[in-house]
mmCIF file of C-alpha atoms (C1' of nucleotides) in Angstrom:
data_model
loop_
_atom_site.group_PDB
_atom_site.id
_atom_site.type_symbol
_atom_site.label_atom_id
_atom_site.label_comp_id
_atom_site.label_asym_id
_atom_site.label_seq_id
_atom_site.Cartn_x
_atom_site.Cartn_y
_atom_site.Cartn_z
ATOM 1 C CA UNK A 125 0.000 0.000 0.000
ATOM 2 C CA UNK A 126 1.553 3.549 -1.033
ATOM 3 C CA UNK A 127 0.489 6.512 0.951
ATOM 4 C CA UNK A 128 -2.558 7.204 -0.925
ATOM 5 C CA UNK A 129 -4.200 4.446 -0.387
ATOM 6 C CA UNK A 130 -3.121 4.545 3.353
ATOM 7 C CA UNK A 131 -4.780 7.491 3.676
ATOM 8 C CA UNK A 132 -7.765 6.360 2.020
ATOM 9 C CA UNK A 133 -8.528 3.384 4.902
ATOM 10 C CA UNK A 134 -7.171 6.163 7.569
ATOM 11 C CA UNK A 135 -9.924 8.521 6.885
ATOM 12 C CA UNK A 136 -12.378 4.737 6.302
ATOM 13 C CA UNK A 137 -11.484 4.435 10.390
ATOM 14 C CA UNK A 138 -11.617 8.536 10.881
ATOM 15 C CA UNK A 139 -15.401 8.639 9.461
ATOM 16 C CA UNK A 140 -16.524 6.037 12.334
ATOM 17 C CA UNK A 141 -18.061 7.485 15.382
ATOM 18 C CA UNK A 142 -18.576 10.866 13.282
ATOM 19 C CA UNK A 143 -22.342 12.043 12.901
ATOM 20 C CA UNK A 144 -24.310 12.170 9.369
ATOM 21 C CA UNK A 145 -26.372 14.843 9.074
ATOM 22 C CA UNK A 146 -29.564 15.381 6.866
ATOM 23 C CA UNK A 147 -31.911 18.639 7.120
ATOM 24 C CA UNK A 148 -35.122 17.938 4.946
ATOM 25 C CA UNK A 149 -38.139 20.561 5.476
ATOM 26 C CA UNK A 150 -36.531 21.815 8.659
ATOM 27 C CA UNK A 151 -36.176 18.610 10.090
ATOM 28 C CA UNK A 152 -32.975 17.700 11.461
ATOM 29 C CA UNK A 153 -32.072 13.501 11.023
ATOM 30 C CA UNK A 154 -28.851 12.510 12.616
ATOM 31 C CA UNK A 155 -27.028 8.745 12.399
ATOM 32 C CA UNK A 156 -23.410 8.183 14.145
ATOM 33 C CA UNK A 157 -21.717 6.178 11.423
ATOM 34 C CA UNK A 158 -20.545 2.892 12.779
ATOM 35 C CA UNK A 159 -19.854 0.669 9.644
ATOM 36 C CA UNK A 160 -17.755 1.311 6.404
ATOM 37 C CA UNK A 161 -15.642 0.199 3.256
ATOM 38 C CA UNK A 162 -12.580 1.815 1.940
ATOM 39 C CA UNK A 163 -12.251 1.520 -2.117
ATOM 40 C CA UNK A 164 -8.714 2.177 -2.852
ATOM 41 C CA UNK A 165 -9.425 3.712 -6.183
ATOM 42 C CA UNK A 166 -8.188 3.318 -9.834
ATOM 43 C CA UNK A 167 -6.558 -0.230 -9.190
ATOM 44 C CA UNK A 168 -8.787 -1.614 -6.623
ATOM 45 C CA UNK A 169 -10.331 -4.186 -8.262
ATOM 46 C CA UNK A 170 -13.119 -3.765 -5.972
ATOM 47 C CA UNK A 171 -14.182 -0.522 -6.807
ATOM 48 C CA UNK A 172 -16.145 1.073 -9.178
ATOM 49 C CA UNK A 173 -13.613 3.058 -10.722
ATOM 50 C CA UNK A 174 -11.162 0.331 -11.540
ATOM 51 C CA UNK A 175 -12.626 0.096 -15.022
ATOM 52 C CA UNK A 176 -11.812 3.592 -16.208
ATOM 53 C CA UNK A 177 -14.212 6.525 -15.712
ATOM 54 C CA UNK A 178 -17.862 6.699 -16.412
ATOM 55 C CA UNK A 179 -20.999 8.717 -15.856
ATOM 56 C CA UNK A 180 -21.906 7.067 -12.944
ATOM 57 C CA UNK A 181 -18.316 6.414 -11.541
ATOM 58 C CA UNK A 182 -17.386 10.393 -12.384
ATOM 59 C CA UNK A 183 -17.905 12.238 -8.578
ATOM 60 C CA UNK A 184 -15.198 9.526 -7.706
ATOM 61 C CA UNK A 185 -12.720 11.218 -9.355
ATOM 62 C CA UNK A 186 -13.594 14.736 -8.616
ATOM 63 C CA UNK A 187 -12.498 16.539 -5.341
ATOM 64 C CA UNK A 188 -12.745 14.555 -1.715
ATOM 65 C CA UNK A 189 -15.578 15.288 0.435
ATOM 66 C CA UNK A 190 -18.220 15.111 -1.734
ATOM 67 C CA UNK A 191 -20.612 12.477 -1.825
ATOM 68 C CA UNK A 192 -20.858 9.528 -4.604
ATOM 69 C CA UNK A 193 -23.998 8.068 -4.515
ATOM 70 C CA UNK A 194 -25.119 5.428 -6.797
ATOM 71 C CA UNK A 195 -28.210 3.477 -7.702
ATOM 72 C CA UNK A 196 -27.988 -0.680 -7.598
ATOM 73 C CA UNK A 197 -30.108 -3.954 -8.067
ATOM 74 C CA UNK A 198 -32.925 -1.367 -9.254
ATOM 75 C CA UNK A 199 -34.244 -0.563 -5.667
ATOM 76 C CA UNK A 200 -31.173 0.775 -3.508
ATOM 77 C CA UNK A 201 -29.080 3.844 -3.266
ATOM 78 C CA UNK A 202 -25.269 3.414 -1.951
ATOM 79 C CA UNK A 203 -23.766 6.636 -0.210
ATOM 80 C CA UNK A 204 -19.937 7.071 -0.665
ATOM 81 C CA UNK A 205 -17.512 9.715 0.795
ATOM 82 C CA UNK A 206 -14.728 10.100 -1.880
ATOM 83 C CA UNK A 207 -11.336 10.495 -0.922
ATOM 84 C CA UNK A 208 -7.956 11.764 -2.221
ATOM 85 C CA UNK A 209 -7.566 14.968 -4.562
ATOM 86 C CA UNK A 210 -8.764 14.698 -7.803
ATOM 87 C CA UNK A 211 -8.111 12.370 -10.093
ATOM 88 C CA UNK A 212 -7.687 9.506 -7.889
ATOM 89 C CA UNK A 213 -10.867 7.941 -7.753
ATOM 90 C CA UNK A 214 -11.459 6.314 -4.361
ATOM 91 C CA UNK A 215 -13.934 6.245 -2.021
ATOM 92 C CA UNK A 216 -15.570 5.519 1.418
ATOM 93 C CA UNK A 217 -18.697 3.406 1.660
ATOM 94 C CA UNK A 218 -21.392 4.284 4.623
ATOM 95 C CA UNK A 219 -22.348 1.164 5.657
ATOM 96 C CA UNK A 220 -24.512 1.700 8.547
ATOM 97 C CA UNK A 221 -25.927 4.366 10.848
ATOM 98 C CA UNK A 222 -26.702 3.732 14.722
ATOM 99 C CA UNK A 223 -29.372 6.595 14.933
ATOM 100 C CA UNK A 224 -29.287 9.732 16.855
ATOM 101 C CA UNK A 225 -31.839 11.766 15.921
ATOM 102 C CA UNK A 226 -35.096 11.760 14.043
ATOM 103 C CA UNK A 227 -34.045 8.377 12.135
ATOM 104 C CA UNK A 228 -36.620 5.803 11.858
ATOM 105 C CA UNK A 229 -36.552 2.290 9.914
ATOM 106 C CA UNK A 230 -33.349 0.228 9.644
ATOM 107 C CA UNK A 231 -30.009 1.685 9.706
ATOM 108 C CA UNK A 232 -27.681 -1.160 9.189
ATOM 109 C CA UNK A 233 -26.655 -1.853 5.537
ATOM 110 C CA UNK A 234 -25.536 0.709 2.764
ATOM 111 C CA UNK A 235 -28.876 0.243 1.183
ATOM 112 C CA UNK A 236 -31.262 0.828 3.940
ATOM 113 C CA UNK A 237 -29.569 3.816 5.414
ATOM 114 C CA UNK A 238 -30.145 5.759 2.250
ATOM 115 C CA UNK A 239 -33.665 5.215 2.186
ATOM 116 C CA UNK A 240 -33.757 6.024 5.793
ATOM 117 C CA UNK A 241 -32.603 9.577 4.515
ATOM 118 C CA UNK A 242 -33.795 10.026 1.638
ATOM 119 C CA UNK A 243 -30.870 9.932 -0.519
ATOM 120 C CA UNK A 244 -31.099 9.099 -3.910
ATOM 121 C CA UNK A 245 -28.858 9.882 -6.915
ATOM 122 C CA UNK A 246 -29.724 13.422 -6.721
ATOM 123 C CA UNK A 247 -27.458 13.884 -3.972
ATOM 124 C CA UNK A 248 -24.572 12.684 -5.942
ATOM 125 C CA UNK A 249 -21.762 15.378 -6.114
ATOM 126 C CA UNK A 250 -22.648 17.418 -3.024
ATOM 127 C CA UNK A 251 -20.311 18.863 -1.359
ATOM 128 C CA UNK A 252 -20.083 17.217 2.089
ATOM 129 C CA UNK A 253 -19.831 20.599 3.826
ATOM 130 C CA UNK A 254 -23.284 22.048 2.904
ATOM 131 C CA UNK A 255 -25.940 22.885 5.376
ATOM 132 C CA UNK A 256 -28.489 20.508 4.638
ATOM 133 C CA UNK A 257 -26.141 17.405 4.195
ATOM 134 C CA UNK A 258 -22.959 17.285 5.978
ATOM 135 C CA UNK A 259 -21.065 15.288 8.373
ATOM 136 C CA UNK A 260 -20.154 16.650 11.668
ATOM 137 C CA UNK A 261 -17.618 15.636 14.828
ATOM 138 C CA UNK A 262 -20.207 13.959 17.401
ATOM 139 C CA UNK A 263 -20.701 16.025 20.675
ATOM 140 C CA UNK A 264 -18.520 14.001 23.072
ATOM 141 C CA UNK A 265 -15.412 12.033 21.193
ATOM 142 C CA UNK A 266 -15.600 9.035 22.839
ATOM 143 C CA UNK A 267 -12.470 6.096 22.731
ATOM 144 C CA UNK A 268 -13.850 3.630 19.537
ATOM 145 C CA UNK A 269 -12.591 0.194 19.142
ATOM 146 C CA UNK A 270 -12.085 -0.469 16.003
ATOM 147 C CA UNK A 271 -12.548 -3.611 14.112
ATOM 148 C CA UNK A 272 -11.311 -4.514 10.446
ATOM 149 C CA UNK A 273 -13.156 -7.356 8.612
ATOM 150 C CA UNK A 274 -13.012 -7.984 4.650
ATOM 151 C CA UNK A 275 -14.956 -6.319 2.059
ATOM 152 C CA UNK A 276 -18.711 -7.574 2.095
ATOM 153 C CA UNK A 277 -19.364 -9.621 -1.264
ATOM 154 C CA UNK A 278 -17.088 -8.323 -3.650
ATOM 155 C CA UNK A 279 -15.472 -11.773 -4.314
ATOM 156 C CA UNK A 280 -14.947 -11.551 -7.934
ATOM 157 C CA UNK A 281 -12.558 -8.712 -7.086
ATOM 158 C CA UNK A 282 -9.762 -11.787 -6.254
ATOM 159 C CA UNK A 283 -7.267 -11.100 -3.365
ATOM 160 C CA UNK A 284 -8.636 -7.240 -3.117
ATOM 161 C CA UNK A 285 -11.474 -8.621 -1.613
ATOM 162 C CA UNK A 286 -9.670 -10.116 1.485
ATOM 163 C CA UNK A 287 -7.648 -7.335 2.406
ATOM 164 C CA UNK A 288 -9.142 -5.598 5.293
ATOM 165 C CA UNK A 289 -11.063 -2.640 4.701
ATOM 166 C CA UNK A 290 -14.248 -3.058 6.115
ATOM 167 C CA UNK A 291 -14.271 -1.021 9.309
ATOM 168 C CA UNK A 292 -16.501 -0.933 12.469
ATOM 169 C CA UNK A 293 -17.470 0.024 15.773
ATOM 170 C CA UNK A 294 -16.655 -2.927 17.762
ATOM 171 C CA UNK A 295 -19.827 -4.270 19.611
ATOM 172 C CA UNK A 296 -21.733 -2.136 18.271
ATOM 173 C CA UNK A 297 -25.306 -2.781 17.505
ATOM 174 C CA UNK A 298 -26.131 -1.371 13.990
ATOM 175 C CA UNK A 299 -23.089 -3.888 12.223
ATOM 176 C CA UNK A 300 -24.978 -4.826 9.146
ATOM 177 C CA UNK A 301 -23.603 -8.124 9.046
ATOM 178 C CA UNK A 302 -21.026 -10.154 10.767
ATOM 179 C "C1'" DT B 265 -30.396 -1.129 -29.604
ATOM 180 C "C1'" DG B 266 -30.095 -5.064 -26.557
ATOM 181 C "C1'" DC B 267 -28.769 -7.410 -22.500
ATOM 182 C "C1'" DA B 268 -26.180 -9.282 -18.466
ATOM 183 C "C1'" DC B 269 -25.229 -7.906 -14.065
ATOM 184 C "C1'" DG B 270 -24.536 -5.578 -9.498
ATOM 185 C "C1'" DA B 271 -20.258 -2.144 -3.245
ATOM 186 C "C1'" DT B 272 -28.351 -5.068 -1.375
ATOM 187 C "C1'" DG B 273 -31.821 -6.942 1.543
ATOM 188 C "C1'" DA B 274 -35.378 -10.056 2.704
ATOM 189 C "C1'" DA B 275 -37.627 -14.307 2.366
ATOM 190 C "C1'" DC B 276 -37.460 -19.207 2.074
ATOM 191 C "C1'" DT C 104 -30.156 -20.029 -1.903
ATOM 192 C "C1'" DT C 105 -33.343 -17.362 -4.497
ATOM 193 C "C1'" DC C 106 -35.493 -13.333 -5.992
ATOM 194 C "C1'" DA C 107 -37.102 -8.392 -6.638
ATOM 195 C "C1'" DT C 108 -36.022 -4.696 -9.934
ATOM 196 C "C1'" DC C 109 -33.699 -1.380 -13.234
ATOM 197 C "C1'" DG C 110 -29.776 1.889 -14.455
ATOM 198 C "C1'" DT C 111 -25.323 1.339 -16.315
ATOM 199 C "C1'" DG C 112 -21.837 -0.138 -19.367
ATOM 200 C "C1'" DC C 113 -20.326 -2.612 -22.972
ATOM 201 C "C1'" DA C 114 -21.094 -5.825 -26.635
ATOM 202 C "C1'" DC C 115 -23.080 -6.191 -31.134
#
DNA sequence: TGCACGATGAAC
DNA sequence: TTCATCGTGCAC
């Protein structure tokens, strides 16, 4: 691993604990994110933009902080945080959401936590620092044990697959799967 | 223009 | 293990 992509699974274990935040008509929703994937970029066999760059795959190679969010199996929205300056195309999967605030339904799984927000492709490209859709440092910093399991079915990607990038809050009851 | 498939989730 | 469901990407 070369710095880059060292600093891609840093920020993976730096997003955990931190608070998503989601204004919609004046109402404030809130998760602490507790699960996620790090997607090394261009030669990452795992990730979206290993095969060059596409519509769909283009936020990933824009600017870090904004958010890549991408439709799949025709009913679920995936919520990224890309990383790296531009023109390295990697990314952060949000993988679940132990819920803080004004967050009802399931939480736990990259699937269900965007349609516990609402967030659908139109969200793709913000800027993670707006007002209405941001993430924030939680109120109290607690200590957070970390825990660092393989990707979740990505098998086909071969040995990229195994290395450890999925990240989570250890004992923590919003894991989407063990 | 067509078609196989997927960074999911739920049911069986 | 199977299936729902459809946009995306690439083959033709």
């Amino acid at each position: 691993m070369n710095s880059q992509t060292r600093r891609t699974a840093t920020v993976a274990g730096e997003l955990l604990g931190k608070h998503l935040v989601r204004v919609r008509r004046g109402r404030r929703q809130v998760g602490r994110i507790v699960e996620v994937e790090a997607y090394l970029g261009a030669h990452d066999r795992a990730a979206h933009s290993a095969r060059g760059r596409t519509a769909r795959n283009e936020v990933m190679f824009g600017p870090p902080g904004h958010a890549y969010v991408y439709f799949i199996y025709g009913m679920y929205y995936c919520l990224n945080v890309v990383t790296e300056r531009a023109g390295r195309p990697a990314a952060v999967l949000l993988r679940a959401l132990e819920p803080v605030e004004n967050l009802s339904g399931k939480t736990s799984g990259p699937g269900l936590l965007c349609r516990a927000l609402k967030i659908d492709t139109r969200r793709n490209g913000y800027d993670l620092v707006r007002d209405d859709f941001f993430i924030a440092e939680p109120p109290s910093r607690e200590d957070i044990a970390l825990v660092k399991r393989p990707q979740v079915v990505v098998e086909y990607a071969g040995w990229w697959a195994r290395r450890h990038l999925r990240f989570y809050i250890a004992n923590n009851a919003y894991i989407s799967r063990k």
